[in-house]
Amino acid sequence: MILILTFRLVTFFFFQKQESSTVQFEGLVTSQPQIKFNKIVFTLGKYYVTSDYLELSPGNTVTVMGRLEKNQISAEKVAISKETSLEGYLIKLRENLISRLNRYLPAKESGLLAGILLGSKNALSREVKDKLIATGTMHIVVVSGYNIVLVASFFLAFAKYFGRKKTTLLALFAIVVYSLLVGMEPPTLRALIMGAISLL
């Protein structure tokens, strides 16, 4: 009985420690930071980071130190370590394209178009997300083979003018850049690999 009680206490404290731990790592800011109650909230890879306000923009490389609980980090310190990188430029370009869509179209339409073209689920309103889930059409806002085929086909259409080999290489380069632009999520990476194999 004493052994069982001891075991349960040890496992309890072990898992408590695992759920909340101090971390420090570097990553790219992948979404437009939001200001909430004098705090800034942004996405860093698969984590949601909350910290004191500072000037951040998508594409910044930051070093974060703070408390990790599940996939959320309460940051004690956030420092911008590098301003630019290829991936950083592409993230900034994606956010700029999304902001332009928001400027010229109503909120629901711009969010849906940003999802279809750029795979951005953050731009979707809660109402639209719920409707997509209810109708089983959430997959249309995930970049997949359909998007890759459209990008490749656009460049392959010029084959009769520039030659098959040149346009194939151009299409291959275009689908790689597009995949980096929208973010290398598993469906996108799978589509990129299949598209590259097909082109080659």
Coordinates of N, CA and C in Angstrom, one line a residue:
M1 N 0.8 -1.2 0.0 CA 0.0 0.0 0.0 C 0.9 1.3 0.0
I2 N 1.9 1.3 0.8 CA 2.8 2.4 0.9 C 3.5 2.6 -0.4
L3 N 3.9 1.5 -1.0 CA 4.7 1.5 -2.3 C 3.8 2.1 -3.4
I4 N 2.5 1.7 -3.4 CA 1.6 2.2 -4.4 C 1.3 3.7 -4.2
L5 N 1.2 4.2 -3.0 CA 1.0 5.6 -2.7 C 2.2 6.4 -3.1
T6 N 3.4 5.9 -2.8 CA 4.7 6.5 -3.1 C 4.8 6.7 -4.7
F7 N 4.4 5.6 -5.4 CA 4.5 5.5 -6.8 C 3.6 6.6 -7.4
R8 N 2.4 6.7 -6.9 CA 1.4 7.6 -7.4 C 1.8 9.1 -7.2
L9 N 2.4 9.3 -6.0 CA 2.9 10.7 -5.7 C 4.1 11.1 -6.6
V10 N 5.0 10.1 -6.9 CA 6.1 10.4 -7.7 C 5.7 10.7 -9.2
T11 N 4.8 9.8 -9.7 CA 4.3 10.0 -11.0 C 3.5 11.4 -11.2
F12 N 2.7 11.7 -10.1 CA 2.0 13.0 -10.1 C 2.9 14.2 -10.3
F13 N 3.9 14.2 -9.4 CA 4.9 15.3 -9.5 C 5.7 15.3 -10.8
F14 N 6.0 14.1 -11.3 CA 6.8 14.0 -12.5 C 6.0 14.7 -13.7
F15 N 4.7 14.3 -13.8 CA 3.9 14.8 -14.9 C 3.6 16.3 -14.7
Q16 N 3.4 16.7 -13.5 CA 3.2 18.2 -13.3 C 4.4 18.9 -13.8
K17 N 5.6 18.4 -13.5 CA 6.8 19.1 -13.9 C 6.9 19.1 -15.5
Q18 N 6.5 17.9 -16.1 CA 6.5 17.8 -17.5 C 5.6 18.8 -18.2
E19 N 4.4 19.0 -17.6 CA 3.4 19.9 -18.2 C 3.8 21.3 -18.2
S20 N 4.6 21.7 -17.3 CA 5.1 23.1 -17.2 C 6.6 23.2 -17.0
S21 N 7.3 23.6 -18.0 CA 8.8 23.6 -17.8 C 9.3 24.8 -18.5
T22 N 10.5 25.2 -18.2 CA 11.2 26.4 -18.8 C 11.9 26.0 -20.0
V23 N 11.7 26.7 -21.1 CA 12.3 26.4 -22.4 C 13.0 27.7 -22.9
Q24 N 13.9 27.4 -23.8 CA 14.5 28.5 -24.6 C 14.9 28.0 -26.0
F25 N 14.4 28.7 -27.0 CA 14.7 28.3 -28.4 C 14.5 29.4 -29.3
E26 N 15.0 29.2 -30.5 CA 14.9 30.2 -31.6 C 14.0 29.7 -32.7
G27 N 13.2 30.7 -33.3 CA 12.3 30.3 -34.3 C 11.8 31.5 -35.1
L28 N 11.0 31.3 -36.1 CA 10.5 32.3 -37.0 C 9.1 32.7 -36.5
V29 N 8.8 34.0 -36.5 CA 7.4 34.4 -36.2 C 6.6 34.1 -37.5
T30 N 5.6 33.2 -37.4 CA 4.9 32.8 -38.6 C 3.5 33.4 -38.8
S31 N 3.1 34.3 -37.9 CA 1.8 34.9 -38.1 C 1.8 36.3 -37.7
Q32 N 0.8 37.1 -38.1 CA 0.8 38.5 -37.7 C 0.5 38.6 -36.2
P33 N 1.4 39.2 -35.4 CA 1.2 39.3 -33.9 C 0.0 40.1 -33.6
Q34 N -0.7 39.6 -32.6 CA -2.0 40.2 -32.1 C -1.7 40.9 -30.7
I35 N -2.3 42.1 -30.5 CA -2.2 42.7 -29.2 C -3.4 42.5 -28.4
K36 N -3.2 41.9 -27.2 CA -4.4 41.6 -26.3 C -4.0 42.0 -24.9
F37 N -4.7 43.0 -24.3 CA -4.5 43.4 -22.9 C -3.1 43.8 -22.7
N38 N -2.5 44.6 -23.5 CA -1.1 45.1 -23.4 C -0.1 44.0 -23.5
K39 N -0.5 42.9 -24.0 CA 0.4 41.7 -24.3 C 0.4 41.5 -25.8
I40 N 1.4 40.8 -26.3 CA 1.5 40.5 -27.7 C 1.4 38.9 -27.8
V41 N 0.6 38.5 -28.7 CA 0.5 37.0 -28.9 C 0.9 36.7 -30.4
F42 N 1.7 35.7 -30.6 CA 2.2 35.4 -31.9 C 2.5 33.9 -32.0
T43 N 2.5 33.4 -33.2 CA 2.8 32.0 -33.4 C 4.3 31.8 -33.8
L44 N 4.9 30.8 -33.1 CA 6.3 30.5 -33.3 C 6.4 29.0 -33.6
G45 N 6.4 28.6 -34.9 CA 6.3 27.2 -35.2 C 4.9 26.7 -34.8
K46 N 4.9 25.6 -33.9 CA 3.7 25.0 -33.5 C 3.3 25.6 -32.1
Y47 N 4.0 26.6 -31.6 CA 3.7 27.2 -30.3 C 3.0 28.5 -30.4
Y48 N 2.1 28.8 -29.4 CA 1.5 30.2 -29.3 C 2.3 30.8 -28.1
V49 N 2.9 32.0 -28.4 CA 3.7 32.7 -27.4 C 3.0 34.0 -27.0
T50 N 3.0 34.2 -25.7 CA 2.4 35.4 -25.1 C 3.6 36.1 -24.4
S51 N 3.8 37.4 -24.6 CA 4.9 38.1 -24.0 C 4.5 39.6 -23.8
D52 N 5.3 40.3 -23.1 CA 5.1 41.8 -23.0 C 5.2 42.4 -24.4
Y53 N 4.6 43.6 -24.6 CA 4.6 44.2 -25.9 C 6.0 44.5 -26.4
L54 N 6.2 44.2 -27.7 CA 7.4 44.6 -28.4 C 7.1 44.6 -29.9
E55 N 7.9 45.4 -30.7 CA 7.6 45.5 -32.1 C 8.1 44.2 -32.8
L56 N 7.1 43.5 -33.3 CA 7.5 42.2 -34.1 C 6.7 42.2 -35.4
S57 N 7.2 41.6 -36.4 CA 6.5 41.4 -37.6 C 6.7 40.0 -38.1
P58 N 5.8 39.4 -38.9 CA 6.0 38.1 -39.4 C 7.3 38.0 -40.2
G59 N 8.1 36.9 -40.0 CA 9.3 36.7 -40.7 C 10.5 37.0 -39.8
N60 N 10.3 37.7 -38.6 CA 11.4 38.0 -37.7 C 11.8 36.6 -37.0
T61 N 13.1 36.5 -36.9 CA 13.7 35.4 -36.1 C 13.9 35.8 -34.7
V62 N 13.3 35.1 -33.7 CA 13.4 35.5 -32.3 C 13.8 34.4 -31.5
T63 N 14.5 34.8 -30.3 CA 14.8 33.8 -29.3 C 13.9 34.0 -28.1
V64 N 13.2 33.0 -27.7 CA 12.2 33.0 -26.7 C 12.6 32.2 -25.5
M65 N 12.5 32.8 -24.3 CA 12.7 32.0 -23.0 C 11.5 32.2 -22.2
G66 N 10.9 31.1 -21.7 CA 9.7 31.2 -20.9 C 9.2 29.9 -20.4
R67 N 8.0 29.9 -19.9 CA 7.3 28.7 -19.3 C 6.5 28.0 -20.4
L68 N 6.7 26.8 -20.6 CA 5.9 26.0 -21.6 C 4.9 25.2 -20.9
E69 N 3.6 25.3 -21.4 CA 2.5 24.5 -20.9 C 1.8 24.0 -22.1
K70 N 1.9 22.7 -22.4 CA 1.3 22.1 -23.6 C 1.9 22.8 -24.8
N71 N 1.1 23.6 -25.6 CA 1.7 24.2 -26.8 C 1.7 25.8 -26.6
Q72 N 1.6 26.2 -25.4 CA 1.6 27.7 -25.1 C 2.8 28.1 -24.3
I73 N 3.4 29.2 -24.6 CA 4.6 29.7 -23.9 C 4.3 31.0 -23.3
S74 N 4.5 31.2 -22.0 CA 4.4 32.5 -21.4 C 5.9 33.0 -21.3
A75 N 6.2 33.9 -22.2 CA 7.6 34.3 -22.4 C 8.0 35.3 -21.3
E76 N 9.2 35.1 -20.8 CA 9.8 36.0 -19.8 C 10.7 36.9 -20.6
K77 N 11.3 36.4 -21.7 CA 12.2 37.3 -22.5 C 12.0 36.9 -24.0
V78 N 11.9 37.9 -24.9 CA 11.8 37.7 -26.3 C 12.8 38.7 -27.0
A79 N 13.8 38.1 -27.7 CA 14.8 39.0 -28.4 C 14.8 38.6 -29.9
I80 N 14.8 39.7 -30.7 CA 15.0 39.5 -32.1 C 16.4 39.2 -32.4
S81 N 16.7 38.0 -33.0 CA 18.1 37.6 -33.2 C 18.5 37.9 -34.6
K82 N 17.6 37.7 -35.6 CA 17.9 38.0 -37.0 C 16.7 38.7 -37.6
E83 N 17.0 39.7 -38.5 CA 15.9 40.4 -39.1 C 15.3 39.7 -40.3
T84 N 16.3 39.1 -41.1 CA 15.8 38.6 -42.4 C 16.4 37.2 -42.7
S85 N 15.7 36.4 -43.5 CA 16.2 35.2 -44.0 C 15.2 34.9 -45.2
L86 N 15.5 33.9 -46.0 CA 14.7 33.6 -47.2 C 13.3 33.3 -46.7
E87 N 13.2 32.4 -45.7 CA 11.9 32.0 -45.2 C 11.2 33.2 -44.5
G88 N 12.0 34.0 -43.9 CA 11.4 35.2 -43.3 C 10.8 36.2 -44.3
Y89 N 11.5 36.4 -45.4 CA 11.0 37.2 -46.5 C 9.7 36.6 -47.1
L90 N 9.6 35.3 -47.2 CA 8.4 34.7 -47.8 C 7.3 34.8 -46.8
I91 N 7.5 34.7 -45.5 CA 6.4 34.9 -44.5 C 5.9 36.3 -44.6
K92 N 6.8 37.3 -44.7 CA 6.4 38.7 -44.8 C 5.6 38.9 -46.1
L93 N 6.0 38.3 -47.1 CA 5.3 38.4 -48.4 C 3.9 37.8 -48.3
R94 N 3.8 36.6 -47.6 CA 2.5 36.0 -47.4 C 1.5 36.9 -46.6
E95 N 2.1 37.4 -45.5 CA 1.2 38.3 -44.7 C 0.8 39.6 -45.4
N96 N 1.7 40.1 -46.3 CA 1.4 41.3 -47.0 C 0.3 41.0 -48.0
L97 N 0.3 39.8 -48.7 CA -0.7 39.4 -49.6 C -2.0 39.2 -48.9
I98 N -2.0 38.7 -47.7 CA -3.3 38.5 -46.9 C -3.8 39.9 -46.5
S99 N -3.0 40.8 -46.1 CA -3.4 42.1 -45.7 C -4.0 42.9 -46.9
R100 N -3.5 42.6 -48.1 CA -4.1 43.2 -49.3 C -5.4 42.7 -49.6
L101 N -5.6 41.3 -49.5 CA -6.9 40.7 -49.7 C -7.9 41.3 -48.7
N102 N -7.5 41.5 -47.4 CA -8.4 42.1 -46.4 C -8.8 43.5 -46.7
R103 N -7.9 44.2 -47.4 CA -8.1 45.6 -47.7 C -9.2 45.7 -48.9
Y104 N -9.1 44.8 -49.8 CA -10.0 45.0 -51.0 C -11.2 44.1 -51.0
L105 N -11.3 43.2 -50.1 CA -12.5 42.3 -50.0 C -13.1 42.3 -48.6
P106 N -14.4 42.0 -48.5 CA -15.0 41.8 -47.2 C -14.3 40.7 -46.4
A107 N -14.5 40.8 -45.1 CA -13.7 39.9 -44.2 C -13.9 38.4 -44.5
K108 N -15.2 37.9 -44.7 CA -15.4 36.5 -44.9 C -14.8 36.1 -46.2
E109 N -15.0 36.8 -47.3 CA -14.5 36.5 -48.6 C -13.0 36.5 -48.6
S110 N -12.3 37.5 -48.0 CA -10.9 37.6 -48.0 C -10.3 36.5 -47.2
G111 N -10.9 36.1 -46.1 CA -10.4 35.0 -45.3 C -10.5 33.7 -46.0
L112 N -11.6 33.5 -46.7 CA -11.7 32.2 -47.5 C -10.7 32.2 -48.7
L113 N -10.5 33.3 -49.4 CA -9.6 33.3 -50.5 C -8.1 33.2 -50.0
A114 N -7.8 33.8 -48.8 CA -6.5 33.6 -48.3 C -6.2 32.1 -47.9
G115 N -7.3 31.5 -47.4 CA -7.2 30.0 -47.1 C -6.9 29.2 -48.3
I116 N -7.7 29.4 -49.4 CA -7.6 28.6 -50.6 C -6.3 28.9 -51.3
L117 N -5.9 30.2 -51.5 CA -4.6 30.5 -52.2 C -3.4 30.3 -51.4
L118 N -3.4 30.6 -50.1 CA -2.2 30.6 -49.3 C -2.2 29.7 -48.1
G119 N -3.3 29.0 -47.9 CA -3.4 28.0 -46.9 C -3.5 28.6 -45.5
S120 N -3.9 29.9 -45.4 CA -3.9 30.6 -44.1 C -5.3 30.3 -43.4
K121 N -5.2 29.5 -42.4 CA -6.5 29.3 -41.6 C -6.7 30.4 -40.6
N122 N -5.7 31.1 -40.2 CA -5.8 32.2 -39.2 C -6.7 33.4 -39.8
A123 N -6.7 33.5 -41.1 CA -7.5 34.6 -41.7 C -9.0 34.3 -41.7
L124 N -9.4 33.0 -41.4 CA -10.8 32.6 -41.5 C -11.5 33.1 -40.2
S125 N -12.7 33.6 -40.3 CA -13.5 33.9 -39.1 C -14.0 32.6 -38.5
R126 N -14.3 32.7 -37.2 CA -14.8 31.5 -36.5 C -16.1 30.9 -37.1
E127 N -17.0 31.8 -37.6 CA -18.2 31.4 -38.3 C -17.9 30.6 -39.5
V128 N -17.0 31.1 -40.4 CA -16.7 30.4 -41.6 C -16.0 29.0 -41.3
K129 N -15.1 29.0 -40.3 CA -14.5 27.7 -39.9 C -15.5 26.7 -39.5
D130 N -16.5 27.1 -38.7 CA -17.5 26.2 -38.2 C -18.3 25.7 -39.4
K131 N -18.6 26.5 -40.3 CA -19.4 26.1 -41.5 C -18.6 25.1 -42.4
L132 N -17.3 25.4 -42.5 CA -16.5 24.5 -43.3 C -16.4 23.1 -42.6
I133 N -16.3 23.1 -41.3 CA -16.2 21.9 -40.6 C -17.5 21.1 -40.7
A134 N -18.6 21.8 -40.5 CA -19.9 21.2 -40.5 C -20.3 20.6 -41.9
T135 N -19.8 21.2 -42.9 CA -20.1 20.7 -44.3 C -19.0 19.8 -44.8
G136 N -17.9 19.5 -44.0 CA -16.9 18.6 -44.4 C -16.0 19.2 -45.6
T137 N -15.9 20.5 -45.7 CA -15.1 21.1 -46.8 C -13.9 21.9 -46.3
M138 N -13.4 21.6 -45.1 CA -12.3 22.3 -44.5 C -11.0 22.1 -45.3
H139 N -11.0 21.0 -46.1 CA -9.8 20.6 -46.9 C -9.6 21.7 -48.0
I140 N -10.6 22.5 -48.4 CA -10.3 23.5 -49.5 C -9.4 24.6 -49.0
V141 N -9.2 24.8 -47.7 CA -8.3 25.8 -47.3 C -7.0 25.3 -46.8
V142 N -6.7 24.0 -47.3 CA -5.4 23.4 -47.0 C -4.7 23.3 -48.4
V143 N -3.5 23.9 -48.5 CA -2.8 23.8 -49.7 C -2.4 22.4 -50.0
S144 N -2.7 21.8 -51.2 CA -2.5 20.4 -51.5 C -2.1 20.3 -52.9
G145 N -2.3 19.1 -53.5 CA -1.9 18.8 -54.9 C -2.6 19.7 -55.9
Y146 N -3.8 20.1 -55.6 CA -4.6 20.9 -56.5 C -3.8 22.2 -56.8
N147 N -3.4 22.9 -55.7 CA -2.7 24.2 -55.8 C -1.3 24.0 -56.5
I148 N -0.6 22.9 -56.2 CA 0.7 22.6 -56.9 C 0.5 22.4 -58.4
V149 N -0.6 21.7 -58.7 CA -0.8 21.4 -60.2 C -1.2 22.7 -60.9
L150 N -1.9 23.6 -60.3 CA -2.3 24.9 -60.9 C -1.0 25.7 -61.1
V151 N -0.1 25.8 -60.1 CA 1.1 26.6 -60.3 C 2.0 26.0 -61.4
A152 N 2.2 24.7 -61.3 CA 3.0 24.0 -62.3 C 2.4 24.2 -63.7
S153 N 1.1 24.0 -63.9 CA 0.4 24.1 -65.2 C 0.6 25.4 -65.8
F154 N 0.6 26.5 -65.0 CA 0.7 27.8 -65.5 C 2.0 28.0 -66.3
F155 N 3.1 27.5 -65.7 CA 4.4 27.6 -66.3 C 4.6 26.6 -67.5
L156 N 4.0 25.5 -67.3 CA 4.1 24.5 -68.4 C 3.4 24.9 -69.7
A157 N 2.4 25.8 -69.5 CA 1.7 26.3 -70.7 C 2.6 27.1 -71.7
F158 N 3.7 27.5 -71.2 CA 4.7 28.2 -72.1 C 5.7 27.3 -72.7
A159 N 5.5 26.0 -72.7 CA 6.5 25.1 -73.2 C 6.7 25.3 -74.7
K160 N 5.6 25.6 -75.4 CA 5.8 25.7 -76.9 C 6.6 26.9 -77.3
Y161 N 6.7 27.9 -76.4 CA 7.5 29.1 -76.6 C 8.9 29.0 -76.2
F162 N 9.2 28.4 -75.0 CA 10.5 28.4 -74.4 C 11.1 27.0 -74.4
G163 N 10.4 26.0 -74.8 CA 11.0 24.6 -74.8 C 10.5 23.9 -73.5
R164 N 10.4 22.5 -73.7 CA 9.9 21.7 -72.6 C 10.8 21.7 -71.4
K165 N 12.1 21.5 -71.6 CA 13.0 21.4 -70.5 C 13.1 22.6 -69.6
K166 N 13.1 23.8 -70.3 CA 13.2 25.1 -69.6 C 12.0 25.3 -68.7
T167 N 10.8 25.1 -69.3 CA 9.6 25.4 -68.6 C 9.4 24.4 -67.5
T168 N 9.8 23.1 -67.7 CA 9.7 22.1 -66.6 C 10.6 22.5 -65.4
L169 N 11.8 23.0 -65.7 CA 12.7 23.4 -64.6 C 12.1 24.7 -63.9
L170 N 11.5 25.6 -64.7 CA 10.9 26.8 -64.2 C 9.7 26.4 -63.3
A171 N 8.9 25.4 -63.8 CA 7.7 25.0 -63.0 C 8.1 24.3 -61.7
L172 N 9.2 23.6 -61.8 CA 9.8 22.9 -60.5 C 10.2 23.9 -59.5
F173 N 10.9 25.0 -60.0 CA 11.3 26.1 -59.1 C 10.1 26.8 -58.5
A174 N 9.1 27.0 -59.4 CA 7.9 27.7 -58.9 C 7.2 27.0 -57.8
I175 N 7.0 25.7 -57.9 CA 6.3 24.9 -56.9 C 7.1 24.8 -55.6
V176 N 8.4 24.9 -55.7 CA 9.2 24.9 -54.5 C 9.0 26.2 -53.7
V177 N 9.1 27.3 -54.5 CA 8.9 28.7 -53.9 C 7.5 28.8 -53.3
Y178 N 6.5 28.4 -54.1 CA 5.1 28.4 -53.6 C 4.9 27.7 -52.3
S179 N 5.5 26.5 -52.3 CA 5.4 25.6 -51.1 C 6.1 26.3 -49.9
L180 N 7.2 27.0 -50.1 CA 7.8 27.7 -49.0 C 7.0 28.9 -48.6
L181 N 6.4 29.5 -49.6 CA 5.5 30.7 -49.3 C 4.3 30.4 -48.4
V182 N 3.7 29.3 -48.7 CA 2.5 28.9 -48.0 C 2.8 28.2 -46.7
G183 N 4.0 27.7 -46.5 CA 4.4 27.0 -45.3 C 4.4 25.5 -45.5
M184 N 5.5 24.9 -45.1 CA 5.7 23.4 -45.4 C 5.0 22.5 -44.4
E185 N 3.7 22.6 -44.5 CA 2.9 21.7 -43.7 C 2.8 20.3 -44.4
P186 N 2.5 19.2 -43.7 CA 2.6 17.9 -44.3 C 1.8 17.7 -45.6
P187 N 0.6 18.2 -45.8 CA -0.1 18.1 -47.1 C 0.6 18.8 -48.2
T188 N 1.2 20.0 -47.9 CA 1.9 20.8 -48.9 C 3.2 20.0 -49.3
L189 N 3.9 19.5 -48.3 CA 5.2 18.8 -48.5 C 4.9 17.6 -49.4
R190 N 3.9 16.8 -49.0 CA 3.5 15.6 -49.8 C 3.2 16.0 -51.2
A191 N 2.4 17.1 -51.4 CA 2.1 17.5 -52.8 C 3.3 18.0 -53.5
L192 N 4.2 18.7 -52.9 CA 5.4 19.1 -53.5 C 6.3 17.9 -54.0
I193 N 6.4 16.9 -53.2 CA 7.2 15.7 -53.6 C 6.6 15.0 -54.8
M194 N 5.3 14.8 -54.7 CA 4.6 14.2 -55.8 C 4.6 15.0 -57.1
G195 N 4.5 16.3 -56.9 CA 4.6 17.2 -58.1 C 5.9 17.2 -58.7
A196 N 7.0 17.3 -57.9 CA 8.4 17.3 -58.4 C 8.7 15.9 -59.1
I197 N 8.2 14.8 -58.6 CA 8.4 13.5 -59.2 C 7.7 13.5 -60.6
S198 N 6.5 14.0 -60.6 CA 5.8 14.0 -61.9 C 6.5 14.9 -62.9
L199 N 7.0 16.1 -62.5 CA 7.6 16.9 -63.5 C 8.9 16.3 -64.0
L200 N 9.7 15.7 -63.1 CA 11.0 15.1 -63.5 C 10.7 13.9 -64.4

